[in-house]
Coordinates of C-alpha atoms in Angstrom, one line a residue:
M1 CA 0.0 0.1 0.1
T2 CA 1.4 3.3 -0.9
P3 CA 1.6 6.2 1.5
K4 CA -1.1 8.2 -0.4
T5 CA -3.4 5.0 -0.6
L6 CA -2.7 4.3 3.4
V7 CA -3.7 8.2 4.2
A8 CA -6.6 7.8 2.1
S9 CA -7.5 4.4 4.0
L10 CA -7.0 6.0 7.4
F11 CA -9.4 9.0 6.5
S12 CA -12.0 6.4 5.3
G13 CA -11.7 4.6 8.3
L14 CA -11.9 7.3 10.6
L15 CA -15.1 8.5 8.8
L16 CA -16.7 5.0 9.2
A17 CA -16.1 4.8 12.9
T18 CA -17.6 8.2 13.5
T19 CA -21.1 8.6 13.1
A20 CA -21.0 12.3 13.7
A21 CA -17.5 13.5 13.1
R22 CA -16.9 16.3 15.5
A23 CA -14.5 19.1 14.5
D24 CA -11.0 19.0 15.4
E25 CA -8.4 21.8 16.2
V26 CA -5.4 20.4 14.6
P27 CA -1.8 21.8 15.7
V28 CA 0.1 22.0 12.5
A29 CA 4.0 22.5 12.2
V30 CA 4.6 23.8 8.7
A31 CA 7.9 24.7 7.1
A32 CA 8.5 28.4 6.8
N33 CA 9.0 28.3 2.8
F34 CA 5.3 26.9 2.8
T35 CA 3.6 29.6 4.5
A36 CA 2.2 31.6 1.7
P37 CA 0.3 28.5 0.3
F38 CA -0.5 27.1 3.7
N39 CA -2.3 30.2 4.6
K40 CA -4.1 30.2 1.3
I41 CA -5.1 26.4 1.4
A42 CA -5.9 26.7 5.0
P43 CA -9.4 28.4 4.8
E44 CA -10.7 26.4 2.2
F45 CA -9.7 23.5 4.3
E46 CA -11.4 24.7 7.4
K47 CA -14.7 25.8 5.2
E48 CA -15.0 22.1 3.5
T49 CA -14.4 19.9 6.5
G50 CA -15.4 21.9 9.7
H51 CA -11.9 21.2 11.1
K52 CA -9.8 24.5 12.6
L53 CA -6.0 24.5 11.8
V54 CA -3.7 26.1 14.3
A55 CA -0.4 26.5 12.4
S56 CA 3.2 27.2 13.7
F57 CA 5.9 28.4 11.0
G58 CA 9.6 27.7 11.5
S59 CA 12.7 25.7 10.5
T60 CA 12.2 21.9 9.9
G61 CA 15.1 21.2 12.5
K62 CA 13.6 23.1 15.3
F63 CA 10.4 21.5 14.9
Y64 CA 12.1 18.1 14.9
A65 CA 13.7 19.1 18.2
Q66 CA 10.3 20.5 19.7
I67 CA 8.4 17.2 18.6
K68 CA 11.2 15.0 20.3
N69 CA 10.5 17.2 23.6
G70 CA 6.7 16.5 23.5
A71 CA 5.2 19.5 21.3
P72 CA 1.7 18.8 20.7
F73 CA 1.7 18.9 16.9
E74 CA -0.4 16.5 14.9
V75 CA 0.8 16.9 11.6
L76 CA 4.3 18.3 10.5
L77 CA 4.7 19.7 6.8
A78 CA 8.5 19.4 6.7
A79 CA 11.0 21.0 4.4
D80 CA 12.5 17.6 3.6
D81 CA 11.9 14.2 3.4
E82 CA 14.7 12.9 6.0
T83 CA 12.9 14.4 9.1
P84 CA 9.6 12.8 8.7
I85 CA 11.4 9.3 8.0
K86 CA 13.3 9.9 11.4
L87 CA 10.4 10.5 13.3
V88 CA 8.6 7.5 12.1
K89 CA 11.8 5.5 12.8
E90 CA 11.9 7.1 16.4
N91 CA 8.1 6.3 17.2
A92 CA 7.2 10.0 17.1
A93 CA 5.2 9.5 13.8
V94 CA 2.8 6.9 12.1
A95 CA 4.4 4.4 9.9
G96 CA 3.6 4.7 6.3
S97 CA 2.0 8.3 6.6
P98 CA 4.9 10.4 5.2
Y99 CA 4.5 11.5 1.5
S100 CA 5.7 14.1 -0.6
Y101 CA 3.2 16.9 -0.9
A102 CA 5.7 19.4 -2.7
I103 CA 9.0 19.8 -4.4
G104 CA 10.7 22.8 -3.6
K105 CA 12.8 25.1 -5.8
L106 CA 16.1 27.5 -4.7
V107 CA 16.2 30.8 -5.9
L108 CA 19.2 33.5 -5.6
W109 CA 17.1 36.8 -5.3
S110 CA 17.5 40.4 -4.6
A111 CA 14.7 42.9 -3.8
K112 CA 15.9 45.4 -6.3
P113 CA 15.8 44.8 -10.2
G114 CA 19.0 44.3 -12.0
V115 CA 21.0 43.2 -9.3
V116 CA 20.9 39.2 -9.8
D117 CA 21.5 38.2 -13.3
D118 CA 19.9 35.1 -14.9
K119 CA 23.0 32.9 -14.5
G120 CA 24.0 33.7 -10.9
A121 CA 27.2 35.3 -12.2
V122 CA 26.8 37.9 -9.7
L123 CA 28.1 35.5 -6.9
K124 CA 31.5 35.7 -8.6
G125 CA 31.5 39.3 -8.2
A126 CA 32.2 41.8 -5.7
A127 CA 29.3 44.3 -6.0
F128 CA 27.8 43.3 -2.7
E129 CA 28.4 43.1 0.8
R130 CA 26.0 40.6 2.5
I131 CA 24.3 37.5 1.2
A132 CA 21.6 35.7 3.3
I133 CA 21.2 32.2 3.8
A134 CA 19.2 30.1 5.9
D135 CA 20.9 28.2 8.7
P136 CA 22.0 24.8 6.7
K137 CA 21.9 23.0 9.8
L138 CA 18.3 23.4 10.4
A139 CA 16.7 24.4 6.9
P140 CA 17.0 22.4 3.9
Y141 CA 16.8 25.5 1.7
G142 CA 20.1 26.7 3.4
A143 CA 21.7 23.6 3.0
A144 CA 21.0 23.8 -0.8
G145 CA 22.4 27.3 -1.0
V146 CA 25.4 26.2 0.3
E147 CA 25.5 23.1 -2.1
A148 CA 24.9 25.7 -5.0
M149 CA 27.8 28.0 -3.9
K150 CA 30.0 25.1 -3.7
K151 CA 29.2 23.6 -7.2
L152 CA 29.9 27.4 -8.5
G153 CA 33.3 27.1 -6.6
V154 CA 32.4 30.4 -4.7
Y155 CA 31.7 29.3 -1.0
D156 CA 35.1 29.9 0.6
A157 CA 35.1 33.3 -1.0
L158 CA 31.5 34.1 0.1
T159 CA 31.7 32.8 3.5
P160 CA 32.7 36.2 5.3
K161 CA 29.7 37.7 3.5
L162 CA 27.0 35.3 4.7
V163 CA 24.1 36.5 7.0
T164 CA 22.5 33.6 8.4
G165 CA 18.8 33.4 9.3
E166 CA 17.4 30.7 11.7
T167 CA 14.7 30.0 9.1
I168 CA 14.1 30.7 5.4
A169 CA 11.5 33.5 6.3
Q170 CA 14.4 35.2 8.2
A171 CA 16.8 34.8 5.3
Y172 CA 13.9 36.6 3.3
Q173 CA 13.7 39.3 5.5
F174 CA 17.2 40.2 5.6
V175 CA 17.0 40.7 1.8
A176 CA 13.6 42.4 1.4
S177 CA 14.5 44.8 4.2
G178 CA 17.9 45.5 2.4
N179 CA 20.2 44.3 5.3
A180 CA 21.5 41.9 2.9
Q181 CA 21.7 42.9 -1.0
L182 CA 20.9 39.3 -2.2
G183 CA 20.3 35.9 -0.5
F184 CA 18.9 32.4 -1.3
V185 CA 15.4 31.8 -0.7
A186 CA 12.3 29.6 -1.8
L187 CA 11.0 30.4 -5.0
S188 CA 7.5 30.2 -3.3
Q189 CA 8.7 33.5 -1.3
V190 CA 9.1 35.8 -3.9
L191 CA 6.8 34.6 -6.7
K192 CA 3.6 36.8 -6.9
D193 CA 1.0 36.0 -9.6
G194 CA 3.4 34.3 -11.5
K195 CA 6.0 36.9 -11.4
I196 CA 9.1 37.4 -9.3
E197 CA 9.4 41.0 -7.8
G198 CA 13.1 42.3 -7.8
S199 CA 15.6 40.3 -9.6
A200 CA 16.3 36.6 -9.4
W201 CA 18.2 33.5 -10.6
I202 CA 16.1 30.1 -10.4
V203 CA 19.1 27.8 -9.4
P204 CA 19.0 24.7 -11.7
A205 CA 17.9 21.8 -9.8
D206 CA 20.8 19.7 -10.5
M207 CA 23.1 22.0 -8.5
Y208 CA 21.6 20.8 -5.3
T209 CA 19.9 17.9 -3.7
T210 CA 16.3 17.6 -4.6
I211 CA 14.1 19.6 -1.9
R212 CA 11.3 16.9 -1.6
Q213 CA 9.0 18.0 1.2
D214 CA 7.2 15.5 3.1
A215 CA 4.0 15.6 5.1
V216 CA 3.6 13.2 8.0
L217 CA 1.0 12.3 10.7
L218 CA 2.6 12.5 14.1
N219 CA 1.5 10.3 17.1
A220 CA -0.5 13.1 18.7
G221 CA -2.7 12.9 15.7
Q222 CA -3.3 9.3 15.5
G223 CA -6.8 8.5 15.7
K224 CA -8.1 11.8 14.9
P225 CA -10.3 12.9 12.0
G226 CA -8.6 16.5 11.6
P227 CA -5.1 15.7 11.0
V228 CA -6.0 12.8 8.7
A229 CA -8.2 15.1 6.6
L230 CA -5.5 17.7 6.4
L231 CA -3.3 14.9 4.7
K232 CA -5.8 14.0 2.5
Y233 CA -6.7 17.5 1.5
L234 CA -3.0 18.6 0.4
Q235 CA -3.6 15.8 -2.2
S236 CA -6.7 17.3 -3.6
A237 CA -6.7 19.0 -7.0
K238 CA -7.8 22.2 -5.5
A239 CA -4.8 22.3 -2.8
Q240 CA -2.4 20.8 -5.7
A241 CA -3.4 23.7 -7.9
V242 CA -2.2 26.4 -5.1
I243 CA 1.1 24.5 -4.4
K244 CA 2.0 24.7 -7.9
S245 CA 0.9 28.4 -8.1
Y246 CA 3.8 28.9 -5.7
G247 CA 6.5 27.6 -7.9
Y248 CA 6.7 24.1 -6.6
E249 CA 6.6 20.9 -8.5
L250 CA 4.4 17.8 -7.4
A251 CA 5.9 14.6 -6.4
K252 CA 5.4 11.8 -9.0

């Protein structure tokens, strides 16, 4: 049975077992890069299901530590596929429930037009003082940025210019505020109505490890209709259309 089939089976079983399904309040840990699409998906989910989502946004690494320390999240929407699998192995999440809800894209971005060229050659120049990145130990997009810089052979030269944010959201804020002239962020953060504001280079996918983002049902959500309904809803055509509109690819 595939993860998607398992989620559907869990969902159907819960509905059959509940003659009058109560509305759940679902605490969800959401990777910071997925903030905008989640905020667009959440109201529709709540309207269609009656369940209420209580979302926290942050770095996947920090959420992992919080979950291990007993944080009552019921669903994790991670920025990688390793953390959900790790939580399952450590008996903190439901076996068979992880599945990829999105594949992220890395972008080198400046809030100002004309700063970043379409090949990333700006990284080899000296026309900027600071470049923002999310903590590569906590955030997969930060790790991807480091990989890209190493592939280009500029990482050592740029290390003194790096400004590190705890999350990809903080890295974005460094650039948006002008505290850093450019930075590595998620495409979903800078894509507005199909266009990128400022200037950007969408980093080729072969320059960093695929950012496969997995969702997982955590132990605190086991046996509850709300968390399983959310996992199922993220696979719906309506939710996937929103996810794609923010520049993500869908897992095949």
